[in-house]
XYZ file of C-alpha atoms in Angstrom:
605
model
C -13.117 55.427 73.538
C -10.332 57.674 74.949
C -8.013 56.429 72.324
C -10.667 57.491 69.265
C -11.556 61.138 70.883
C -7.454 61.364 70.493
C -7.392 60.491 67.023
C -10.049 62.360 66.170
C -8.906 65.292 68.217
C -5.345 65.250 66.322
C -7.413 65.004 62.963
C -9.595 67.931 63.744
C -6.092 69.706 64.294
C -5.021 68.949 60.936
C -8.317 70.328 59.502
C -7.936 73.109 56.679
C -10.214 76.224 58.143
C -12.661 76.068 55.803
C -13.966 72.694 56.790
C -14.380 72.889 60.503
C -17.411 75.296 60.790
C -19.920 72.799 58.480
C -20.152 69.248 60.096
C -20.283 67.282 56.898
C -17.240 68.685 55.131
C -15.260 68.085 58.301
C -16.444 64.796 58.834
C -15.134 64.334 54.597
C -11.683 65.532 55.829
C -11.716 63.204 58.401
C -12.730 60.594 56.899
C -10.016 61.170 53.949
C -6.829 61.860 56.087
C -7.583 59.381 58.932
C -7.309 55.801 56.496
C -4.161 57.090 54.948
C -2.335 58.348 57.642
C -3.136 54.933 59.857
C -2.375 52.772 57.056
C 0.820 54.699 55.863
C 2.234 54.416 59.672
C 0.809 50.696 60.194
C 2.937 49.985 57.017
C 5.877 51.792 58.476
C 5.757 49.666 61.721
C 5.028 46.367 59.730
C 7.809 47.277 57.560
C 10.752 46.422 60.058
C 9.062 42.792 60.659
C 8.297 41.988 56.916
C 12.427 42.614 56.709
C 12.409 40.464 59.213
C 10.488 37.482 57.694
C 11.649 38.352 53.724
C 14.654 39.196 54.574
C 16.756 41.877 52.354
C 14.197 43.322 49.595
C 13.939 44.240 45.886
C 13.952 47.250 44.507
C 10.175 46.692 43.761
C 9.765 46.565 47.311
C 11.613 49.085 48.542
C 9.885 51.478 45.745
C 6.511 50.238 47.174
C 7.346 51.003 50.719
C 8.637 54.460 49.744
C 5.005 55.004 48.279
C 3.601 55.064 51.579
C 4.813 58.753 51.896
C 2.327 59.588 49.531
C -0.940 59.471 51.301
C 0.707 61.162 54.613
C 1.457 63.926 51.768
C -1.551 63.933 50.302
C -3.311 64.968 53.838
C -0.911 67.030 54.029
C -2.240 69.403 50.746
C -5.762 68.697 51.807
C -4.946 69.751 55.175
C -3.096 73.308 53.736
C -5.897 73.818 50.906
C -8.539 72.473 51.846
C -9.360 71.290 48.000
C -11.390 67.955 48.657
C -11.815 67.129 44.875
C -8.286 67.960 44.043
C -7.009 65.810 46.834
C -9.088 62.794 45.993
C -7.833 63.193 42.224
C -4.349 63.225 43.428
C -4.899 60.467 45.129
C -5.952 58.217 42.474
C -3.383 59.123 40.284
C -0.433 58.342 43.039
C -2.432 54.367 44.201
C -2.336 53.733 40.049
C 0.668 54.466 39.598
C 1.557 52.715 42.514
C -0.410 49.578 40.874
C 1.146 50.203 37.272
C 4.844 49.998 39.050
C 4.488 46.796 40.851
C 2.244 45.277 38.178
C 4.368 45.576 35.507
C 7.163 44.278 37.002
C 4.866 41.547 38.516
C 3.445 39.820 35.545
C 1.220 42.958 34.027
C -2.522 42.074 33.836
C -2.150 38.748 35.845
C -0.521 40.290 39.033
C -1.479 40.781 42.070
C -1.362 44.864 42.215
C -3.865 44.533 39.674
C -6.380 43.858 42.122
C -5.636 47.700 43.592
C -7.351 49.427 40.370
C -11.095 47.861 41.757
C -9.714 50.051 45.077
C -8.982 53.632 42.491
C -13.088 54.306 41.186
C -13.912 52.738 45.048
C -11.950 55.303 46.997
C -13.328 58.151 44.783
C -16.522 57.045 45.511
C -15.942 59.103 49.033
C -15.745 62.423 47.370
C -19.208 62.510 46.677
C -18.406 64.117 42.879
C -19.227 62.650 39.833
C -16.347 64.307 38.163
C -13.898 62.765 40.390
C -16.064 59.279 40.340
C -15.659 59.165 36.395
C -12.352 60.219 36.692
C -11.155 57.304 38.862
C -13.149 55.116 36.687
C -11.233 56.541 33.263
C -8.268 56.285 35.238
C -8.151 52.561 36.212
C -9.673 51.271 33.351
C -6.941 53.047 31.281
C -4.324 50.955 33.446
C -6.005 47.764 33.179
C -5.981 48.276 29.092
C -2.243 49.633 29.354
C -1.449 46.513 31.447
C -3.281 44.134 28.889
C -2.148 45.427 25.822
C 1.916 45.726 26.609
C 1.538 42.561 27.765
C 0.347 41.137 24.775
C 2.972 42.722 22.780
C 5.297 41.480 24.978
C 6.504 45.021 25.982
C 6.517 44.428 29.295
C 9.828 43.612 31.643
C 10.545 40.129 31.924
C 9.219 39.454 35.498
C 10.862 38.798 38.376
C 10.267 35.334 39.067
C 11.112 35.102 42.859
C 8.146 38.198 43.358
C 6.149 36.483 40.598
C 5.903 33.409 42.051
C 6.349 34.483 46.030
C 2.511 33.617 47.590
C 3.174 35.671 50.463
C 3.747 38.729 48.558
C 0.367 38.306 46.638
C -1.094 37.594 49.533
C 0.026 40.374 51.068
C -1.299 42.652 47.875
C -4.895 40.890 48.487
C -4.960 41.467 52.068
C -3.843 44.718 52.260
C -6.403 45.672 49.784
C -9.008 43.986 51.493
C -8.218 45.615 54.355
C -7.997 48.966 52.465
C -11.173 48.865 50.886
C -12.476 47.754 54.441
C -11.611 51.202 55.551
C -12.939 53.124 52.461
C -16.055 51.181 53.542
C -16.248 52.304 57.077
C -15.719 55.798 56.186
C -18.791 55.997 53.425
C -20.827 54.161 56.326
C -19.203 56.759 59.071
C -20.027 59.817 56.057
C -23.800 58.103 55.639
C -24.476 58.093 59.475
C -22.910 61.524 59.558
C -25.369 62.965 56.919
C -28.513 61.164 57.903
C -27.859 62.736 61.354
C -27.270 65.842 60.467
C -30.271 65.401 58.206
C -32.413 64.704 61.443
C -30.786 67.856 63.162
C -31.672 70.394 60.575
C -35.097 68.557 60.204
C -35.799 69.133 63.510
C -34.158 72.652 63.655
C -36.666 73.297 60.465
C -39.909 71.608 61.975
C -39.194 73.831 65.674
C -39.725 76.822 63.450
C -42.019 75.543 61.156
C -43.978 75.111 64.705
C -43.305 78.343 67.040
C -42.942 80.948 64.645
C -46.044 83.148 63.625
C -45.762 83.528 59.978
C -47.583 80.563 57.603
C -45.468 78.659 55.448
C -46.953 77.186 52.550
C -45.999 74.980 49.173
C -48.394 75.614 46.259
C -48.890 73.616 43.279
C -49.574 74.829 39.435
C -52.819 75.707 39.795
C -52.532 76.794 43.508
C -53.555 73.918 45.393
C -51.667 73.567 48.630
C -49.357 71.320 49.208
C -47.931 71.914 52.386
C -48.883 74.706 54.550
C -47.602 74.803 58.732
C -49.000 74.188 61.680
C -48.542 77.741 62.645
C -52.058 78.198 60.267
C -54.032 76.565 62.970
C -53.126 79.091 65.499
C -53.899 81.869 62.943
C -57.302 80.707 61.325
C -58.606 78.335 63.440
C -58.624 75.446 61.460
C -56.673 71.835 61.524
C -53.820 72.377 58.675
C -54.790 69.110 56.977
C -58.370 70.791 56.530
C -56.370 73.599 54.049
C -54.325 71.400 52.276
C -55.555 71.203 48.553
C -57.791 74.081 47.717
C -59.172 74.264 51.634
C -56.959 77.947 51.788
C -58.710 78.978 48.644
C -62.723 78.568 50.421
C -61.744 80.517 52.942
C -60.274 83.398 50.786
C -63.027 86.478 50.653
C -64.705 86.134 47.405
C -63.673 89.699 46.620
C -59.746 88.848 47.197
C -59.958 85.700 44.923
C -58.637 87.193 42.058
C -55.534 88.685 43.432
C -55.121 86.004 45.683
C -54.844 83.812 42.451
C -52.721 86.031 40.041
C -49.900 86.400 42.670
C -49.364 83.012 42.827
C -49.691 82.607 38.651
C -47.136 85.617 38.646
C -44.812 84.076 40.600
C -45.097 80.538 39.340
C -44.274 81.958 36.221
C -42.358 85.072 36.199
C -40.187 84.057 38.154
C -40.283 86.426 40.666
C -41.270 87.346 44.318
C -45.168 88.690 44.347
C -46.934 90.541 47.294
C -50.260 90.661 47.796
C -52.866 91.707 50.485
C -56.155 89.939 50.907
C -59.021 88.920 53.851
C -58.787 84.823 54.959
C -62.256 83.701 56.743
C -60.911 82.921 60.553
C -63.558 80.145 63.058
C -63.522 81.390 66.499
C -65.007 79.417 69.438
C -67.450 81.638 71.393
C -69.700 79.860 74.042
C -69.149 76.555 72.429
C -70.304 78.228 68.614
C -67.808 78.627 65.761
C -68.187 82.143 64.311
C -66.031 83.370 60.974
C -64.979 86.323 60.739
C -62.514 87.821 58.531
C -58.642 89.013 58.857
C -56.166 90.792 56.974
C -53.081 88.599 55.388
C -50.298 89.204 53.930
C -48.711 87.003 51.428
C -45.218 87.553 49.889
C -44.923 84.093 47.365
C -41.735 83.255 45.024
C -40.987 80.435 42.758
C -39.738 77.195 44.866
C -37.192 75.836 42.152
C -37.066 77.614 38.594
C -34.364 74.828 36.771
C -37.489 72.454 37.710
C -39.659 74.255 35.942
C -42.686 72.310 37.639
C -44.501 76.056 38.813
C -44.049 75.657 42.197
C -44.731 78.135 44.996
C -43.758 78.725 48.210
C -45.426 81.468 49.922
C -45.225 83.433 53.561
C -48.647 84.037 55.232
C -48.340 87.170 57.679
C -51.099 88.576 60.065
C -51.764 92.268 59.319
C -55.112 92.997 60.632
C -53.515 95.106 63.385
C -51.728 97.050 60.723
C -54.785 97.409 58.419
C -56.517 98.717 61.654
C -53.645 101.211 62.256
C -54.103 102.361 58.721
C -57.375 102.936 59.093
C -57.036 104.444 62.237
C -54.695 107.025 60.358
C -57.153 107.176 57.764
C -59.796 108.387 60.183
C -57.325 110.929 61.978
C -56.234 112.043 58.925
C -59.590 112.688 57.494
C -60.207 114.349 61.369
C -57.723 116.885 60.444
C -59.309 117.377 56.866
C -62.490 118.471 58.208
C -60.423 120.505 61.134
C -58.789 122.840 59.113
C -62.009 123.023 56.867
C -63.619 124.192 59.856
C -60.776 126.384 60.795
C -61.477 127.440 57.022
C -65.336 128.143 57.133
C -64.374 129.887 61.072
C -62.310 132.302 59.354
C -64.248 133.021 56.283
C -67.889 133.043 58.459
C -66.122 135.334 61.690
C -64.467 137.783 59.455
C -67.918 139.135 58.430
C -70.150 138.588 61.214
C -67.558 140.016 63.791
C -65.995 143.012 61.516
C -69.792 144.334 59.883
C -70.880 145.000 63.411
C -67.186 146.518 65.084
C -67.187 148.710 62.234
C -70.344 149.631 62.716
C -69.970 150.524 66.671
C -66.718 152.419 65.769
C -67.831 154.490 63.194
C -71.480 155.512 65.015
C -69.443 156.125 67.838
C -67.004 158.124 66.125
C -70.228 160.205 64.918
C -71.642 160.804 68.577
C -68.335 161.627 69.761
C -68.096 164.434 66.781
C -71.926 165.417 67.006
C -70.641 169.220 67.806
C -69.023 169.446 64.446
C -71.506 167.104 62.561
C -75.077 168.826 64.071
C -76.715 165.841 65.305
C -79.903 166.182 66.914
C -81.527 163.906 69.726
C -83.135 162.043 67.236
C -79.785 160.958 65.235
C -78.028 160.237 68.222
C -81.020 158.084 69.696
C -80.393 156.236 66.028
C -77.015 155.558 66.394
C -76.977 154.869 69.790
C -79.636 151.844 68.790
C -77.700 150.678 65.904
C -74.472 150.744 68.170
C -76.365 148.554 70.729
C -77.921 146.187 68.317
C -74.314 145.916 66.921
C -73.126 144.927 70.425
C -75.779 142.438 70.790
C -75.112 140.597 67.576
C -71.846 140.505 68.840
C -72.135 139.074 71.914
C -74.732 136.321 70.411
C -71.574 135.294 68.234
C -69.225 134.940 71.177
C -72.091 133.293 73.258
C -72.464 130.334 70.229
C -68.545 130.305 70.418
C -68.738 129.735 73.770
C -71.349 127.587 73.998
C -70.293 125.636 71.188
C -66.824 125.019 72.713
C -68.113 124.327 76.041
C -70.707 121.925 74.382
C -67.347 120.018 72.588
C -64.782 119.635 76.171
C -68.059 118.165 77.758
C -67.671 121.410 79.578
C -71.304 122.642 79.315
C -73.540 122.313 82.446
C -77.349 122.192 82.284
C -79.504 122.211 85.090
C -82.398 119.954 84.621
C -85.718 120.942 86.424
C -89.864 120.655 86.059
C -90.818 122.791 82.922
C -93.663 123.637 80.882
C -92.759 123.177 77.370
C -95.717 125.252 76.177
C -95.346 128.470 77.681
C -91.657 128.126 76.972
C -92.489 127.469 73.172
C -95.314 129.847 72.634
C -93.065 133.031 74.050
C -90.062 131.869 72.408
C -92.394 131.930 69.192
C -93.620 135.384 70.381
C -90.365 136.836 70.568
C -89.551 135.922 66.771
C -93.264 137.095 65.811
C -92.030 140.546 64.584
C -88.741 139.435 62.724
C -91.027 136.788 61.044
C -93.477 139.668 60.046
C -90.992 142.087 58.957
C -89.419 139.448 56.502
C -93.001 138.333 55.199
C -93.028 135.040 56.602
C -96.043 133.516 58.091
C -95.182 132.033 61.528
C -97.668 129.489 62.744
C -97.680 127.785 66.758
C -99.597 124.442 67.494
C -99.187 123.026 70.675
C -101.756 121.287 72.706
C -102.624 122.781 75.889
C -102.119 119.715 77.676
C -98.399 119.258 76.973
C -96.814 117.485 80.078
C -94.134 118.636 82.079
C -90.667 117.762 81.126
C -87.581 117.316 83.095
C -85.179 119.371 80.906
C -82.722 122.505 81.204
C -85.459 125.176 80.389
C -83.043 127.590 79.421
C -81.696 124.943 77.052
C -85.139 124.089 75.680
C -85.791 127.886 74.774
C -82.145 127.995 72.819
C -83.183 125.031 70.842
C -86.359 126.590 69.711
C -84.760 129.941 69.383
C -82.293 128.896 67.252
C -84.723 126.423 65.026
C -87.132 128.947 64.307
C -84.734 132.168 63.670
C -83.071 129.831 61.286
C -86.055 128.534 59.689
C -87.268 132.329 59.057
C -84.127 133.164 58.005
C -83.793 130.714 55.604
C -87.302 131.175 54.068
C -88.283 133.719 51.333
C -91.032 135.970 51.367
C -94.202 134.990 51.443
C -93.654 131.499 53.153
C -94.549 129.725 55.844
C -92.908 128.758 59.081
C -95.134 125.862 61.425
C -93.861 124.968 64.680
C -95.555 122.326 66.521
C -95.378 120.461 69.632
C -96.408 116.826 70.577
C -96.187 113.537 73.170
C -95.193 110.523 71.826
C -94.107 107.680 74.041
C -92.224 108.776 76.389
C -90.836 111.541 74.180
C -91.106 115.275 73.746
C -91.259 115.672 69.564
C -90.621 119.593 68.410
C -91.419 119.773 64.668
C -90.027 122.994 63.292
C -90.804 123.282 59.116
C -90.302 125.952 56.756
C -91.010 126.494 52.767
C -87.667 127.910 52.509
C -84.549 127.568 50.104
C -84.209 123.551 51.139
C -80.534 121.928 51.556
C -79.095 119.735 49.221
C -78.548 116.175 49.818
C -74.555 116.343 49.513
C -75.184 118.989 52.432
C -77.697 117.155 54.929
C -74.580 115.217 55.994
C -72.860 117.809 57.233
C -76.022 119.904 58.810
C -74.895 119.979 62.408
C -70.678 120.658 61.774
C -69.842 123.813 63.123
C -69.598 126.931 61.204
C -71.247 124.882 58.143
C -73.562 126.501 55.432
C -74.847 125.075 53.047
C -74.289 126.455 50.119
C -71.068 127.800 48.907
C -69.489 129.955 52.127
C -67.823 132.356 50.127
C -71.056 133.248 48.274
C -73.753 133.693 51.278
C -76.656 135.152 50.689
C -77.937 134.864 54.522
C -76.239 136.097 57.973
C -75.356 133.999 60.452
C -72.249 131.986 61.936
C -73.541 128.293 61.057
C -73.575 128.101 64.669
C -77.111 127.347 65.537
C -77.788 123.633 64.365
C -74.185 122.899 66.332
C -75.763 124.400 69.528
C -78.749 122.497 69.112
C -77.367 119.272 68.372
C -75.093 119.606 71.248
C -78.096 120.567 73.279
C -80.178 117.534 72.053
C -76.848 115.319 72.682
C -76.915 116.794 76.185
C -80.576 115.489 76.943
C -79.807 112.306 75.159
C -82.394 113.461 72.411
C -82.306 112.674 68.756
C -82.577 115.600 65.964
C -83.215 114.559 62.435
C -83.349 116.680 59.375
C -85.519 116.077 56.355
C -84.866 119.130 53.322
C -85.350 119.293 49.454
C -84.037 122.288 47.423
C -86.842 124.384 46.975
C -89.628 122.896 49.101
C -88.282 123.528 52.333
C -86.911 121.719 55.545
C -88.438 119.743 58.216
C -86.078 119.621 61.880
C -87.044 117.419 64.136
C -86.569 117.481 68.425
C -86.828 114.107 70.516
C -86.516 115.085 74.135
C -87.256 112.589 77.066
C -89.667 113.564 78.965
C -87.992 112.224 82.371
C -84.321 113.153 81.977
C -81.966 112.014 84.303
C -78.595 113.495 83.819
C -75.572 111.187 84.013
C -72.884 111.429 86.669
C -70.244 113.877 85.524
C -66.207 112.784 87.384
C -63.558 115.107 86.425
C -64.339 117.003 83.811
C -61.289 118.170 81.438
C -59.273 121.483 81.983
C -60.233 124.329 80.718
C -57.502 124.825 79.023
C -58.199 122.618 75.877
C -61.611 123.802 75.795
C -61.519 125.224 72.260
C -60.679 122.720 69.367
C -57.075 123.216 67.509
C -59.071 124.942 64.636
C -61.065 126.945 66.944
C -58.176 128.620 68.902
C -56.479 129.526 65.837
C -59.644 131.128 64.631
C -60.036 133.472 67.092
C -56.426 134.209 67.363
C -57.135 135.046 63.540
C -59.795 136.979 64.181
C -58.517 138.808 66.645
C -56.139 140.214 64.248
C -58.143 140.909 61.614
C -60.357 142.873 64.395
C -57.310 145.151 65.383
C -56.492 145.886 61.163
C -60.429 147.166 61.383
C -59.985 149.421 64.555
């Protein structure tokens, strides 16, 4: 054992470099160098012992021992160029004419060289190229017709008789070639067991990936049948491979995705080309010992498997992108997030820069006026005015910043109520009091039913009387003269209902969905034809939020809108732990805003 690892370690040496990094081709090397250079020096040492026995040789022989340089020089150019085909071709041209030398001087056809040209198309058999196959083949039956034919036209050299008729040196020819083709044979059994084991390796090597790596590999026929797909889909869909095999991957394709999931593979089949394509792949999950299907997102990238075949094949790679499609959606939400932040930051701007600059400009220029009433003659009377129109500009002012406030308190989770025993009635009826004379100076008829035996509710009172404030200054506001405003009050279940309804302007349906976004009119912003911040159904859905109530809003253009209050009559409020700093108590849209605004109130001073 000792003795082959040496031979094979002093072949290896002789290796060219471009055939000792792939197993096979160095094992080909091998296997071509090794018989040569044994036989070549087994010849050498025999040679001093056949001088022995034959005693002093012919020219013939001497000739044919000097041949047996050529093989140690032929590894020698295989070993410097590493040109396998070249090598083997150069070899069969030096063994026939090797066999054309001693044959024709042997008896031609009849010899016993002649046996050497079954050894030429035999020995090129180990290339493992059917160029160098057929050319061995050309090559020896050339010689055996060049042999036959001079020696039927007598062309050949007489013979030598003594080699003619000397048995030992035919024997010798027969047995060395025996023993020659012997050797060829063990090599293209060694080359066989070589290739079947590497076969094995990179079968295995193939099959450990096919096995631990996450992506599906799949073979797809024509018409898109599966073939072959790898275990790695069981782990992904939940679902024995040999039950997708066929068209078992095409049931469980969402009926929606079918289509695509079809062309790509078509495409590729026969455009020759990679295809991508994204569809949904029904997955079984086991949950308490029941199979449920849902769906994920796949990826599958598919190119043709062999295009000179032209049989259509596919092979395609299966990828898991749910997470990715959940990102994107993710992004998709975030991004619209920011949409509807800077059109709040928008409708901010656009609302604050007339509700907050009407009533400055109005305190600065009345109060400019009293300052001046020496030069400008103002009686009590006028000064009385202004001084009333300066404070009802103040307190439309501070009912702005209040919503603000409240608004952004309401958003960080920041607002505190203070639930206690109420009334809801006598909090309803003077809330509806207090908007009596706004509701009469704007021609609107403001009607109050609430039964006197209203329960008490465990609310924020303060809160209570905001919501209603706000629901029925807003319903007034909103309704032209002449209509109606009805407020009611009622128990049902365990629930507080406030019904607040108005024959106003109504709200379009495009707009119900956004009734309750801050700063949001409907209508067009720019074009308002009624006051107000679009603060007030914010407030009061935070409020409602706040007593885990529900508020619904029912409206048709030009018949009028219908708001509706569940409270819970026994409101328990949740445990509040660590409330967020103060510090990112506005929103992004709202902070810019106000520093906005507060510009745009310093260009009005």
């Amino acid at each position: 054992m000792s003795v082959l690892s040496l031979i094979r370690d002093c072949l290896d040496a002789l290796l060219h470099p471009s055939a000792r990094y792939d197993a096979l081709t160095r094992a080909r090397h091998r296997a071509f160098m090794a018989p040569r250079l044994l036989g070549s020096l087994a010849a050498f040492a025999a040679f001093p012992a056949y001088l022995a026995v034959r005693g002093a040789p012919s020219a013939i022989e001497v000739a044919a021992f000097a041949w047996l340089i050529a093989p140690i020089l032929l590894s020698w150019y295989l070993s410097r160029t590493g040109r396998y085909e070249g090598a083997h071709v150069l070899s069969s041209l030096a063994l026939a004419g090797l066999v054309m030398m001693i044959a024709a001087t042997t008896g031609g056809i009849g010899s016993f060289a002649t046996v050497w040209l079954v050894v030429i198309p035999i020995e090129a058999a180990l290339s493992a190229s059917r160029r160098v196959v057929a050319f061995a083949f050309a090559l020896a039956m050339t010689c055996a017709a060049l042999l036959s034919i001079l020696g039927h036209y007598h062309l050949l050299p007489a013979p030598d008789s003594a080699l003619a008729t000397n048995g030992m040196l035919a024997g010798f020819g027969v047995v060395s070639a025996i023993f020659y083709a012997a050797g060829l044979a063990f090599g293209a059994e060694s080359l066989a067991r070589i290739s079947v084991a590497l076969l094995y390796v990179e079968e295995d090597r193939y099959r450990l990936l096919a096995h631990n790596m996450s992506d599906v590999l799949s073979r797809h026929s024509r018409n898109g049948a599966v073939q072959f797909i790898s275990p790695a889909a069981e782990s992904m869909l939940g679902a024995p491979a040999s039950r997708l095999l066929g068209h078992g991957l095409f049931d469980r394709v969402h009926v929606a995705d079918r289509p695509a999931y079809l062309t790509a593979l078509s495409d590729a089949a026969r455009g020759g080309e990679s295809r991508s394509v994204e569809f949904r792949l029904r997955r079984d999950t086991s949950r308490a010992q029941d199979v449920v299907a849902d769906f994920i997102w796949v990826e599958m990238r598919c190119r043709p498997l062999d295009q000179a075949s032209g049989e259509g094949e596919v092979v395609a790679v299966i990828r898991d992108v749910t997470d990715r499609k959940l990102q994107e959606q993710a992004l998709e939400l975030a991004r619209n997030a920011a949409e509807q932040a800077d059109a709040s930051k928008t409708r901010f701007l656009a609302t604050m820069s007339h509700e907050l600059r009407t009533p400055l400009n109005a305190i600065i220029g009345f109060s400019e006026m009293i300052a001046q009433e020496d030069v400008l003659m103002l009686d009590a009377a006028r000064r009385k005015e202004y001084a009333q129109l300066i404070n009802d500009s103040g307190q439309h002012l501070l009912a702005v910043v209040n919503g603000i406030l409240d608004m952004s308190k309401m958003d960080s989770g920041n607002f505190e109520i203070s639930p206690e025993p109420f009334a809801p009635r006598p909090a309803l009826v003077n809330c509806c009091n207090l908007l009596a004379l706004k509701a009469r100076e704007s021609g609107v008829d403001l009607v109050t039913r609430a039964a006197d035996d209203l329960p008490v509710v465990n609310g924020d009172p303060r809160a209570f009387k905001q919501i209603v404030l706000n629901l029925v200054s807003n319903a007034i506001k909103f309704t032209e003269r002449g209509g109606k405003v009805m407020v009611s009050a009622s128990v049902e279940g365990a629930r507080l209902v406030l019904r607040v309804s108005d024959t106003g302007v109504g709200i379009a349906a495009d707009d119900l969905k956004r009734i309750g976004d801050p700063f949001f009119q409907a209508g067009k912003t720019y074009q308002r034809r009624h006051e107000g911040t679009g603060l007030g159904l914010s407030i009061v859905k935070g409020l409602v939020s706040l007593h885990q109530g529900e508020l619904g809003v029912q409206s048709k253009v030009g018949e009028g809108t219908t708001v509706t209050v569940a409270l819970p009559l026994a409101f328990t409020p949740p445990v509040v732990t660590d409330p967020p700093s103060k510090v990112a108590t506005l929103k992004p849209a709202l902070r810019s805003g106000l520093q906005e605004q507060a510009h745009q109130v310093k260009k009005s001073a």
